[in-house]
Amino acid sequence: MLLNALGSAGIQCFSEHPLPFTQAGELNPKGCRMDIFIPHADLCVEVDDQKLHDVDRDAQRDQMLQHEFHIETLRFTTEEIRRDLAGCVARIKKALK
């Protein structure tokens, strides 16, 4: 749903984008995959299920993406997307500037 809305808004992005290596070229043991990656903005968009959400682990992962790859992360819950898809797209567009 969010991926399609971003495409309709003209935002080029990739779904389930792998990030298997650290900046130093070493294999990343965390096996990082981004739900949605917007490469021209170095932006990762994560969609979190409230029941499966691990706040501490997600914070560590977001920090690793920022530190190792200079990629910012925006997080939305599935409920936020269902309730306000246009608002979520607007927040992503704002982060692109």
Coordinates of N, CA and C in Angstrom, one line a residue:
M1 N 0.8 -1.2 0.0 CA 0.0 0.0 0.0 C 0.9 1.3 0.0
L2 N 1.8 1.4 1.0 CA 2.7 2.5 1.0 C 3.6 2.6 -0.2
L3 N 4.2 1.5 -0.6 CA 5.1 1.4 -1.7 C 4.4 1.9 -3.0
N4 N 3.1 1.5 -3.2 CA 2.3 1.9 -4.4 C 2.0 3.4 -4.3
A5 N 1.7 3.9 -3.1 CA 1.4 5.3 -2.9 C 2.7 6.2 -3.2
L6 N 3.9 5.7 -2.8 CA 5.1 6.4 -3.1 C 5.4 6.5 -4.6
G7 N 5.2 5.3 -5.2 CA 5.3 5.3 -6.7 C 4.4 6.2 -7.4
S8 N 3.1 6.3 -7.0 CA 2.2 7.2 -7.6 C 2.5 8.6 -7.3
A9 N 3.3 8.9 -6.3 CA 3.7 10.2 -6.0 C 5.0 10.6 -6.7
G10 N 5.5 9.6 -7.5 CA 6.7 9.9 -8.3 C 8.0 9.7 -7.6
I11 N 8.0 9.0 -6.4 CA 9.1 8.7 -5.6 C 9.7 7.4 -6.0
Q12 N 10.9 7.4 -6.5 CA 11.6 6.1 -6.9 C 12.1 5.4 -5.6
C13 N 11.7 4.2 -5.4 CA 12.1 3.5 -4.2 C 12.1 2.0 -4.5
F14 N 12.8 1.3 -3.6 CA 12.9 -0.2 -3.7 C 12.3 -0.8 -2.5
S15 N 11.7 -2.0 -2.7 CA 11.1 -2.7 -1.6 C 12.1 -3.9 -1.2
E16 N 12.1 -4.1 0.1 CA 12.9 -5.2 0.7 C 14.4 -5.1 0.2
H17 N 14.9 -4.0 0.3 CA 16.3 -3.7 -0.2 C 17.3 -4.2 0.7
P18 N 18.2 -5.2 0.3 CA 19.2 -5.7 1.2 C 20.4 -4.8 1.4
L19 N 21.0 -4.9 2.5 CA 22.2 -4.1 2.8 C 23.1 -5.1 3.6
P20 N 23.8 -6.0 2.8 CA 24.5 -7.1 3.4 C 25.9 -6.7 3.9
F21 N 26.5 -5.5 3.6 CA 27.8 -5.2 3.9 C 27.9 -4.0 4.7
T22 N 28.9 -3.9 5.6 CA 29.2 -2.7 6.3 C 30.0 -1.7 5.3
Q23 N 30.1 -0.5 5.8 CA 30.8 0.5 4.9 C 32.2 0.1 4.6
A24 N 32.8 -0.7 5.6 CA 34.2 -1.1 5.4 C 34.3 -2.3 4.4
G25 N 33.1 -2.8 3.9 CA 33.1 -3.9 3.0 C 33.0 -5.3 3.7
E26 N 32.9 -5.3 5.0 CA 32.8 -6.6 5.7 C 31.3 -7.0 5.7
L27 N 31.2 -8.4 5.8 CA 29.8 -8.9 5.8 C 29.1 -8.4 7.0
N28 N 27.9 -8.0 6.9 CA 27.1 -7.4 8.0 C 26.4 -8.6 8.7
P29 N 26.7 -8.9 9.9 CA 26.1 -10.1 10.6 C 24.7 -9.9 10.9
K30 N 24.2 -8.6 10.9 CA 22.8 -8.4 11.2 C 21.9 -8.7 10.0
G31 N 22.4 -8.9 8.8 CA 21.6 -9.2 7.6 C 20.5 -8.2 7.4
C32 N 20.9 -7.0 7.3 CA 19.9 -5.9 7.3 C 19.1 -5.8 6.0
R33 N 17.8 -5.7 6.1 CA 16.9 -5.5 4.9 C 16.0 -4.3 5.3
M34 N 15.9 -3.4 4.3 CA 15.1 -2.2 4.5 C 13.7 -2.4 3.9
D35 N 12.6 -2.2 4.6 CA 11.3 -2.4 4.0 C 11.2 -1.6 2.7
I36 N 11.5 -0.3 2.8 CA 11.5 0.6 1.6 C 12.8 1.4 1.6
F37 N 13.5 1.5 0.5 CA 14.7 2.3 0.5 C 14.6 3.3 -0.7
I38 N 14.8 4.6 -0.4 CA 14.8 5.7 -1.3 C 16.2 6.1 -1.5
P39 N 16.9 5.6 -2.5 CA 18.4 5.8 -2.7 C 18.8 7.2 -2.9
H40 N 18.1 8.0 -3.7 CA 18.5 9.4 -3.9 C 18.5 10.3 -2.7
A41 N 17.8 9.8 -1.6 CA 17.7 10.6 -0.4 C 18.4 9.9 0.8
D42 N 19.0 8.7 0.5 CA 19.5 7.9 1.6 C 18.5 7.8 2.7
L43 N 17.3 7.3 2.4 CA 16.2 7.2 3.4 C 15.7 5.8 3.4
C44 N 15.6 5.3 4.6 CA 15.0 4.0 4.8 C 13.6 4.2 5.5
V45 N 12.6 3.6 4.9 CA 11.2 3.7 5.5 C 10.9 2.3 6.0
E46 N 10.6 2.2 7.3 CA 10.3 0.9 7.9 C 8.8 0.9 8.3
V47 N 8.2 -0.2 8.1 CA 6.8 -0.4 8.5 C 6.7 -1.4 9.6
D48 N 6.3 -1.0 10.7 CA 6.4 -1.9 11.9 C 5.0 -2.3 12.3
D49 N 4.9 -3.6 12.6 CA 3.7 -4.2 13.1 C 3.8 -4.0 14.7
Q50 N 2.8 -3.4 15.2 CA 2.8 -3.1 16.7 C 3.1 -4.3 17.5
K51 N 2.6 -5.4 17.2 CA 2.7 -6.6 18.0 C 4.1 -7.2 17.9
L52 N 4.8 -7.0 16.8 CA 6.1 -7.6 16.6 C 7.3 -6.6 16.7
H53 N 6.9 -5.4 17.2 CA 7.9 -4.3 17.2 C 8.8 -4.4 18.4
D54 N 10.1 -4.4 18.2 CA 11.1 -4.4 19.3 C 11.8 -3.1 19.3
V55 N 11.4 -2.2 20.1 CA 11.9 -0.8 20.1 C 13.4 -0.7 20.3
D56 N 14.0 -1.5 21.2 CA 15.4 -1.4 21.4 C 16.2 -1.9 20.2
R57 N 15.8 -3.0 19.6 CA 16.5 -3.6 18.5 C 16.3 -2.6 17.3
D58 N 15.2 -2.1 17.1 CA 15.0 -1.1 16.0 C 15.9 0.1 16.2
A59 N 16.0 0.6 17.4 CA 16.9 1.8 17.6 C 18.3 1.5 17.3
Q60 N 18.8 0.3 17.7 CA 20.1 -0.2 17.3 C 20.3 -0.2 15.8
R61 N 19.4 -0.8 15.2 CA 19.4 -0.9 13.7 C 19.4 0.4 13.0
D62 N 18.6 1.3 13.5 CA 18.5 2.7 12.9 C 19.9 3.4 13.1
Q63 N 20.4 3.2 14.3 CA 21.7 3.8 14.6 C 22.8 3.2 13.7
M64 N 22.8 1.9 13.5 CA 23.8 1.3 12.6 C 23.7 1.8 11.2
L65 N 22.4 2.0 10.7 CA 22.2 2.5 9.3 C 22.8 3.9 9.2
Q66 N 22.5 4.7 10.2 CA 23.0 6.1 10.2 C 24.5 6.1 10.3
H67 N 25.1 5.4 11.2 CA 26.6 5.4 11.4 C 27.3 4.8 10.3
E68 N 26.9 3.6 9.8 CA 27.7 2.9 8.8 C 27.4 3.4 7.4
F69 N 26.2 3.8 7.1 CA 25.8 4.1 5.7 C 25.2 5.5 5.5
H70 N 25.1 6.3 6.6 CA 24.5 7.7 6.6 C 23.1 7.6 6.0
I71 N 22.4 6.6 6.4 CA 21.0 6.4 5.9 C 20.1 6.8 7.1
E72 N 19.2 7.7 6.9 CA 18.2 8.1 7.9 C 17.0 7.1 7.8
T73 N 16.3 6.9 8.9 CA 15.2 6.0 9.0 C 13.9 6.7 9.5
L74 N 12.8 6.5 8.7 CA 11.5 6.9 9.2 C 10.7 5.6 9.5
R75 N 10.0 5.6 10.6 CA 9.2 4.4 10.9 C 7.7 4.8 11.0
F76 N 6.9 3.9 10.5 CA 5.4 4.0 10.6 C 4.9 2.7 11.0
T77 N 3.8 2.7 11.8 CA 3.1 1.5 12.1 C 2.1 1.1 11.0
T78 N 1.8 -0.1 10.9 CA 0.8 -0.5 9.9 C -0.5 0.2 10.2
E79 N -0.9 0.5 11.4 CA -2.1 1.2 11.7 C -2.0 2.7 11.2
E80 N -0.9 3.3 11.4 CA -0.7 4.7 10.9 C -0.9 4.7 9.3
I81 N -0.4 3.8 8.7 CA -0.5 3.7 7.2 C -2.0 3.5 6.8
R82 N -2.6 2.5 7.5 CA -4.0 2.3 7.2 C -4.9 3.5 7.4
R83 N -4.6 4.2 8.5 CA -5.5 5.3 9.0 C -5.2 6.6 8.2
D84 N -3.9 6.8 7.8 CA -3.5 8.1 7.2 C -2.4 7.9 6.2
L85 N -2.7 7.2 5.1 CA -1.7 6.9 4.1 C -1.2 8.2 3.5
A86 N -2.1 9.2 3.2 CA -1.6 10.5 2.6 C -0.7 11.2 3.5
G87 N -1.0 11.2 4.8 CA -0.1 11.8 5.8 C 1.3 11.2 5.9
C88 N 1.3 9.9 5.8 CA 2.6 9.1 5.8 C 3.4 9.5 4.6
V89 N 2.8 9.6 3.4 CA 3.5 10.0 2.2 C 4.0 11.4 2.3
A90 N 3.2 12.3 2.9 CA 3.6 13.7 3.1 C 4.8 13.8 4.0
R91 N 4.9 13.0 5.1 CA 6.0 13.0 6.0 C 7.3 12.5 5.2
I92 N 7.1 11.5 4.4 CA 8.3 11.0 3.6 C 8.7 12.1 2.6
K93 N 7.8 12.7 1.9 CA 8.2 13.8 1.0 C 8.9 14.9 1.7
K94 N 8.5 15.2 2.9 CA 9.1 16.3 3.7 C 10.6 15.9 4.0
A95 N 10.8 14.6 4.3 CA 12.1 14.1 4.6 C 13.1 14.1 3.4
L96 N 12.5 14.1 2.2 CA 13.3 14.1 1.0 C 13.9 15.5 0.7
K97 N 13.4 16.5 1.3 CA 13.9 17.9 1.1 C 15.1 18.2 1.9

